[in-house]
CSV table of C-alpha atoms in Angstrom, one decimal:
chain,number,residue,atom,x,y,z
V,919,THR,CA,0.0,0.0,0.0
V,920,GLU,CA,2.9,2.4,0.6
V,921,LEU,CA,3.9,2.0,-3.1
V,922,VAL,CA,0.3,2.7,-4.2
V,923,HIS,CA,0.1,5.8,-2.1
V,924,ALA,CA,3.5,7.0,-3.3
V,925,CYS,CA,2.3,6.5,-7.0
V,926,GLU,CA,-0.9,8.5,-6.3
V,927,GLN,CA,1.1,11.3,-4.7
V,928,ALA,CA,3.4,11.4,-7.7
V,929,GLY,CA,0.6,11.5,-10.2
V,930,ILE,CA,1.4,7.9,-11.4
V,931,GLN,CA,-1.5,5.6,-12.1
V,932,PHE,CA,-1.0,2.3,-10.2
V,933,ILE,CA,-2.3,-0.7,-12.1
V,934,GLY,CA,-4.5,-2.1,-9.3
V,935,PRO,CA,-7.0,-0.9,-6.7
V,936,GLN,CA,-6.8,2.5,-5.1
V,937,GLY,CA,-4.6,2.8,-2.0
V,938,ASP,CA,-7.4,3.4,0.5
V,939,VAL,CA,-9.4,0.4,-0.7
V,940,MET,CA,-6.3,-1.8,-0.6
V,941,GLU,CA,-5.6,-0.6,2.9
V,942,ARG,CA,-9.0,-1.6,4.1
V,943,MET,CA,-8.9,-5.0,2.6
V,944,LYS,CA,-5.3,-6.0,3.5
V,945,ASP,CA,-6.2,-6.3,7.2
V,946,LYS,CA,-8.1,-9.6,7.0
V,947,ALA,CA,-9.8,-9.0,10.3
V,948,HIS,CA,-11.2,-5.7,9.1
V,949,ALA,CA,-12.1,-7.3,5.8
V,950,ARG,CA,-14.4,-9.7,7.8
V,951,GLN,CA,-16.3,-6.6,9.1
V,952,LEU,CA,-16.7,-5.2,5.6
V,953,ALA,CA,-17.8,-8.6,4.2
V,954,GLN,CA,-20.4,-8.9,7.0
V,955,GLN,CA,-21.7,-5.4,6.2
V,956,ALA,CA,-22.1,-6.6,2.5
V,957,GLY,CA,-24.1,-9.6,3.7
V,958,LEU,CA,-21.5,-12.3,3.0
V,959,PRO,CA,-21.6,-15.5,5.2
V,960,LEU,CA,-18.7,-15.7,7.7
V,961,LEU,CA,-17.2,-18.4,9.9
V,962,PRO,CA,-17.5,-17.7,13.6
V,963,GLY,CA,-14.4,-15.6,14.5
V,964,THR,CA,-13.1,-12.2,15.5
V,965,ASP,CA,-12.6,-9.0,13.7
V,966,ALA,CA,-10.9,-6.8,16.3
V,967,LYS,CA,-7.5,-6.6,18.0
V,968,LEU,CA,-7.6,-8.7,21.1
V,969,SER,CA,-5.5,-8.9,24.2
V,970,ASP,CA,-4.3,-12.3,25.3
V,971,GLU,CA,-7.0,-12.4,28.0
V,972,GLU,CA,-9.7,-11.5,25.5
V,973,THR,CA,-8.4,-14.1,23.1
V,974,ARG,CA,-8.9,-16.8,25.7
V,975,LYS,CA,-12.5,-15.7,26.3
V,976,VAL,CA,-13.4,-15.4,22.6
V,977,ALA,CA,-11.8,-18.8,21.7
V,978,LYS,CA,-14.0,-20.5,24.3
V,979,GLN,CA,-17.1,-18.8,22.6
V,980,ILE,CA,-16.0,-19.9,19.1
V,981,GLY,CA,-15.1,-23.4,20.2
V,982,TYR,CA,-12.3,-25.7,19.3
V,983,PRO,CA,-10.7,-26.5,16.9
V,984,LEU,CA,-9.9,-23.0,15.7
V,985,MET,CA,-7.3,-21.1,13.7
V,986,VAL,CA,-5.1,-18.3,14.8
V,987,LYS,CA,-4.3,-16.2,11.8
V,988,ALA,CA,-2.1,-13.2,11.0
V,989,ALA,CA,-4.3,-10.3,10.1
V,990,TYR,CA,-1.8,-9.1,7.4
V,991,GLY,CA,-0.8,-12.6,6.4
V,992,GLY,CA,-0.5,-14.1,3.0
V,993,GLY,CA,0.8,-17.3,1.3
V,994,GLY,CA,-0.4,-19.4,4.3
V,995,ILE,CA,2.1,-17.7,6.6
V,996,GLY,CA,0.9,-17.0,10.1
V,997,ILE,CA,-1.8,-19.7,10.3
V,998,ARG,CA,-1.9,-22.0,13.3
V,999,ILE,CA,-4.5,-24.6,14.2
V,1000,VAL,CA,-5.4,-24.9,17.8
V,1001,GLU,CA,-7.1,-28.2,18.9
V,1002,SER,CA,-7.7,-27.4,22.6
V,1003,PRO,CA,-7.5,-24.5,25.2
V,1004,ASP,CA,-4.1,-25.6,26.5
V,1005,GLN,CA,-2.6,-25.1,23.1
V,1006,LEU,CA,-4.0,-21.6,22.6
V,1007,GLN,CA,-1.4,-19.4,24.4
V,1008,GLU,CA,1.6,-20.9,22.8
V,1009,ASN,CA,0.1,-20.7,19.3
V,1010,VAL,CA,-1.0,-17.1,19.7
V,1011,LYS,CA,2.5,-16.2,20.9
V,1012,ARG,CA,4.1,-18.0,17.9
V,1013,ALA,CA,1.6,-16.5,15.4
V,1014,ARG,CA,2.2,-13.0,16.7
V,1015,SER,CA,6.0,-13.4,16.5
V,1016,LEU,CA,5.8,-14.8,12.9
V,1017,ALA,CA,3.3,-12.1,11.9
V,1018,GLN,CA,5.6,-9.4,13.2
V,1019,SER,CA,8.7,-10.8,11.5
V,1020,SER,CA,7.0,-11.5,8.2
V,1021,PHE,CA,4.6,-8.6,7.8
V,1022,GLY,CA,5.7,-6.0,10.3
V,1023,ASN,CA,2.4,-6.2,12.2
V,1024,ASN,CA,1.6,-8.7,15.0
V,1025,HIS,CA,-2.2,-8.3,14.9
V,1026,ILE,CA,-3.8,-11.8,14.9
V,1027,TYR,CA,-7.4,-12.9,14.8
V,1028,LEU,CA,-9.3,-16.1,15.4
V,1029,GLU,CA,-11.5,-18.1,13.1
V,1030,LYS,CA,-13.4,-21.4,13.4
V,1031,PHE,CA,-11.5,-24.3,11.9
V,1032,LEU,CA,-13.4,-26.3,9.2
V,1033,GLU,CA,-12.5,-30.0,8.8
V,1034,SER,CA,-11.5,-30.8,5.1
V,1035,PRO,CA,-13.0,-27.8,3.4
V,1036,SER,CA,-12.6,-26.9,-0.2
V,1037,HIS,CA,-10.9,-23.6,-1.1
V,1038,VAL,CA,-12.9,-21.8,-3.8
V,1039,GLU,CA,-12.3,-18.3,-5.1
V,1040,VAL,CA,-14.1,-16.0,-7.5
V,1041,GLN,CA,-12.1,-13.8,-9.9
V,1042,ILE,CA,-13.5,-10.3,-10.5
V,1043,LEU,CA,-12.8,-7.2,-12.7
V,1044,ALA,CA,-14.2,-3.8,-11.9
V,1045,ASP,CA,-13.8,-0.5,-13.7
V,1046,HIS,CA,-14.0,3.1,-12.5
V,1047,HIS,CA,-17.5,3.6,-14.0
V,1048,GLY,CA,-19.4,1.3,-11.6
V,1049,ASN,CA,-19.2,-1.8,-13.7
V,1050,ALA,CA,-18.1,-5.1,-12.1
V,1051,VAL,CA,-18.1,-8.7,-13.5
V,1052,HIS,CA,-17.0,-12.1,-12.2
V,1053,LEU,CA,-14.9,-14.4,-14.4
V,1054,PHE,CA,-16.2,-17.6,-12.7
V,1055,GLU,CA,-14.5,-19.6,-10.0
V,1056,ARG,CA,-11.3,-21.6,-9.3
V,1057,ASP,CA,-10.9,-24.6,-7.0
V,1058,CYS,CA,-7.6,-24.1,-5.1
V,1059,SER,CA,-8.0,-26.9,-2.5
V,1060,ILE,CA,-4.9,-28.9,-3.3
V,1061,GLN,CA,-2.4,-27.3,-1.0
V,1062,ARG,CA,0.6,-28.0,1.3
V,1063,ARG,CA,1.7,-25.9,4.2
V,1064,ASN,CA,-1.4,-23.8,3.5
V,1065,GLN,CA,0.0,-22.8,0.1
V,1066,LYS,CA,-1.8,-23.6,-3.2
V,1067,VAL,CA,-0.1,-26.0,-5.6
V,1068,VAL,CA,-2.8,-27.0,-8.0
V,1069,GLU,CA,-5.7,-24.9,-9.2
V,1070,GLU,CA,-8.6,-25.6,-11.6
V,1071,THR,CA,-11.7,-24.2,-13.1
V,1072,PRO,CA,-14.6,-24.9,-13.1
V,1073,CYS,CA,-15.0,-26.2,-9.5
V,1074,LEU,CA,-16.7,-29.5,-9.9
V,1075,LYS,CA,-17.9,-29.4,-6.2
V,1076,LEU,CA,-20.4,-26.6,-6.9
V,1077,ASP,CA,-23.9,-27.0,-8.4
V,1078,ASP,CA,-25.3,-24.1,-10.4
V,1079,THR,CA,-27.3,-22.6,-7.4
V,1080,GLN,CA,-24.2,-22.6,-5.1
V,1081,ARG,CA,-22.1,-21.2,-8.0
V,1082,GLU,CA,-24.5,-18.3,-8.7
V,1083,ALA,CA,-24.8,-17.5,-4.9
V,1084,MET,CA,-21.0,-17.3,-4.6
V,1085,TYR,CA,-20.8,-15.0,-7.6
V,1086,ARG,CA,-23.4,-12.7,-6.1
V,1087,ALA,CA,-21.6,-12.6,-2.8
V,1088,ALA,CA,-18.3,-11.7,-4.5
V,1089,LEU,CA,-19.8,-8.9,-6.5
V,1090,ALA,CA,-21.7,-7.6,-3.4
V,1091,LEU,CA,-18.4,-7.1,-1.6
V,1092,VAL,CA,-16.8,-5.5,-4.7
V,1093,HIS,CA,-19.6,-2.9,-4.9
V,1094,HIS,CA,-19.7,-2.4,-1.1
V,1095,VAL,CA,-16.0,-1.4,-0.8
V,1096,GLY,CA,-15.8,0.5,-4.2
V,1097,TYR,CA,-13.2,-1.9,-5.5
V,1098,THR,CA,-11.6,-1.4,-8.9
V,1099,ASN,CA,-9.3,-3.5,-11.2
V,1100,ALA,CA,-8.6,-7.2,-10.8
V,1101,GLY,CA,-9.2,-9.0,-7.5
V,1102,THR,CA,-10.2,-12.3,-6.0
V,1103,ILE,CA,-12.8,-13.1,-3.3
V,1104,GLU,CA,-11.9,-16.3,-1.5
V,1105,PHE,CA,-14.3,-18.7,0.2
V,1106,LEU,CA,-14.2,-21.9,2.1
V,1107,LEU,CA,-16.8,-24.6,1.1
V,1108,ASP,CA,-17.8,-27.1,3.7
V,1109,GLN,CA,-18.8,-30.7,3.2
V,1110,ASN,CA,-22.5,-29.7,3.3
V,1111,GLY,CA,-22.2,-27.2,0.5
V,1112,LYS,CA,-22.2,-24.0,2.5
V,1113,PHE,CA,-19.6,-21.4,1.7
V,1114,TYR,CA,-17.9,-18.7,3.9
V,1115,PHE,CA,-15.9,-15.6,3.1
V,1116,ILE,CA,-12.3,-15.7,4.3
V,1117,GLU,CA,-10.4,-12.9,2.5
V,1118,MET,CA,-10.0,-10.8,-0.5
V,1119,ASN,CA,-6.8,-10.7,-2.6
V,1120,THR,CA,-6.3,-7.2,-4.0
V,1121,ARG,CA,-4.1,-8.2,-6.9
V,1122,LEU,CA,-3.7,-10.5,-9.9
V,1123,GLN,CA,-3.0,-14.0,-8.5
V,1124,VAL,CA,-0.6,-16.8,-9.5
V,1125,GLU,CA,-3.6,-18.9,-10.7
V,1126,HIS,CA,-5.1,-16.4,-13.1
V,1127,PRO,CA,-4.0,-18.3,-16.2
V,1128,VAL,CA,-6.7,-21.0,-15.7
V,1129,THR,CA,-9.3,-18.3,-15.9
V,1130,GLU,CA,-7.7,-16.9,-19.0
V,1131,MET,CA,-7.7,-20.3,-20.6
V,1132,VAL,CA,-11.4,-20.9,-20.2
V,1133,THR,CA,-12.6,-17.3,-20.9
V,1134,GLY,CA,-10.2,-16.3,-23.6
V,1135,LEU,CA,-9.6,-13.0,-21.8
V,1136,ASP,CA,-6.2,-11.4,-21.2
V,1137,MET,CA,-6.6,-10.2,-17.6
V,1138,VAL,CA,-3.4,-8.1,-17.6
V,1139,GLU,CA,-4.7,-6.2,-20.7
V,1140,HIS,CA,-7.9,-5.5,-18.8
V,1141,GLN,CA,-6.0,-4.4,-15.7
V,1142,ILE,CA,-4.1,-1.9,-17.9
V,1143,ARG,CA,-7.3,-0.7,-19.6
V,1144,ILE,CA,-9.1,-0.2,-16.2
V,1145,ALA,CA,-6.1,1.7,-14.8
V,1146,ALA,CA,-6.2,4.0,-17.9
V,1147,GLY,CA,-9.8,4.9,-16.9
V,1148,LYS,CA,-11.5,2.9,-19.7
V,1149,PRO,CA,-14.8,1.0,-19.0
V,1150,LEU,CA,-15.0,-2.7,-19.3
V,1151,THR,CA,-15.6,-3.8,-22.9
V,1152,PHE,CA,-18.1,-6.6,-22.1
V,1153,SER,CA,-21.1,-7.2,-19.8
V,1154,GLN,CA,-21.5,-10.2,-17.6
V,1155,ASN,CA,-23.7,-12.2,-20.0
V,1156,GLU,CA,-21.0,-11.8,-22.7
V,1157,ILE,CA,-18.4,-13.7,-20.7
V,1158,THR,CA,-18.5,-17.5,-21.2
V,1159,SER,CA,-16.5,-20.3,-19.8
V,1160,HIS,CA,-15.4,-23.0,-22.3
V,1161,GLY,CA,-13.8,-26.3,-21.3
V,1162,HIS,CA,-11.7,-27.0,-18.2
V,1163,ALA,CA,-8.3,-25.8,-17.1
V,1164,ILE,CA,-5.8,-27.0,-14.5
V,1165,GLU,CA,-2.6,-25.3,-13.3
V,1166,ALA,CA,0.3,-27.0,-11.5
V,1167,ARG,CA,2.9,-24.9,-9.7
V,1168,ILE,CA,6.5,-26.1,-10.1
V,1169,TYR,CA,8.8,-25.7,-7.1
V,1170,PRO,CA,12.4,-26.7,-6.5
V,1171,GLU,CA,11.9,-28.8,-3.4
V,1172,ASP,CA,13.5,-31.8,-1.7
V,1173,PRO,CA,11.2,-34.7,-2.6
V,1174,ILE,CA,11.3,-36.1,0.9
V,1175,THR,CA,10.8,-33.1,3.1
V,1176,LEU,CA,9.0,-30.9,0.5
V,1177,LEU,CA,11.1,-28.0,1.7
V,1178,PRO,CA,12.6,-25.5,-0.8
V,1179,THR,CA,16.1,-26.3,-2.0
V,1180,THR,CA,18.7,-24.4,-4.0
V,1181,GLY,CA,21.0,-25.4,-6.8
V,1182,THR,CA,21.7,-25.0,-10.5
V,1183,VAL,CA,19.2,-26.0,-13.2
V,1184,GLY,CA,20.7,-28.6,-15.5
V,1185,LYS,CA,18.1,-29.0,-18.1
V,1186,VAL,CA,14.7,-27.5,-19.0
V,1187,ASN,CA,12.2,-29.4,-21.1
V,1188,GLU,CA,9.2,-27.4,-22.3
V,1189,PRO,CA,6.5,-29.4,-24.1
V,1190,LYS,CA,4.9,-27.6,-27.1
V,1191,GLU,CA,1.4,-29.1,-27.1
V,1192,SER,CA,-1.2,-26.5,-28.2
V,1193,ASN,CA,-3.4,-27.1,-25.1
V,1194,LEU,CA,-0.5,-26.3,-22.7
V,1195,ARG,CA,0.7,-22.9,-21.5
V,1196,ILE,CA,4.0,-22.7,-19.6
V,1197,ASP,CA,4.9,-19.5,-17.6
V,1198,THR,CA,8.5,-19.6,-16.5
V,1199,SER,CA,11.8,-17.7,-16.6
V,1200,LEU,CA,13.8,-20.9,-16.1
V,1201,TYR,CA,16.8,-21.7,-18.3
V,1202,GLU,CA,19.7,-24.1,-18.3
V,1203,GLY,CA,22.3,-22.9,-15.9
V,1204,TYR,CA,19.7,-20.8,-13.8
V,1205,GLU,CA,20.8,-20.7,-10.2
V,1206,VAL,CA,18.0,-21.2,-7.7
V,1207,LEU,CA,18.8,-18.9,-4.7
V,1208,PRO,CA,17.3,-19.0,-1.2
V,1209,TYR,CA,16.3,-15.3,-1.1
V,1210,TYR,CA,13.1,-15.3,-3.2
V,1211,ASP,CA,9.8,-17.1,-3.4
V,1212,SER,CA,10.4,-20.7,-4.5
V,1213,LEU,CA,7.8,-20.8,-7.3
V,1214,MET,CA,9.8,-21.4,-10.5
V,1215,ALA,CA,7.2,-22.2,-13.2
V,1216,LYS,CA,3.5,-22.8,-13.8
V,1217,VAL,CA,2.2,-25.4,-16.2
V,1218,ILE,CA,-1.4,-24.8,-17.3
V,1219,SER,CA,-3.4,-27.3,-19.4
V,1220,TRP,CA,-6.8,-26.9,-21.1
V,1221,GLY,CA,-9.2,-29.4,-22.5
């Protein structure tokens, strides 16, 4: 958000949402408040800064198991599952510490833990003229260490009624907060088919290519058009989803521990099939260093 505000002050148009909107949505606890105002379903949880004593009281009200989450977290960092009251204090302490070191803010919040949920998100685009559309949904349930590794669209776990309700909820939040540009509304889907808002990502996400594959839209192009003040060139009923797309994220990891590893890339094989898209900057001799995100490539298939 500091970069967005700096661009605004310098008269530079940032390709993304306005700084004040990003500020409101980056605090996930505050985003819960806004989602509730917009009428979205929420898991039992908290949306205010809590002392350790208040945390113990609220945790008892929510019930166990529950999650301690970093309010400014991302990429699965700062999430801890608490099974019982005797585990709460230590997990809150660790979550606060990790949140402070990773995001410069130790604000945590609590949320009810769902057993074996699906992680489903809705992609949206909104311009500066009051127009907003969804670009359907993605199933991002295949994860490790709370980080996505495989994403697909459409989500086969939704029926048409659930799907349309999720789209309406996503767009209700977009309009409520005055959001513009590309963004994603994320939901958890329980085993009974009920969904709950968890957060909004105020950016273009790693998994956007599966949406591009089924819609035929170039989302980066539309981000630039929106930032330039142009209205969306299509209405909701003009967007169609054709076929099915799956993305796999490619990481350099130890195959036993699944932890990131470093080294030099010996060979890169890129298949050339027409139904494949490969996004990568890898090349033979590339040195994988420990200082950056370990995502090295994305392989997206369509059928």
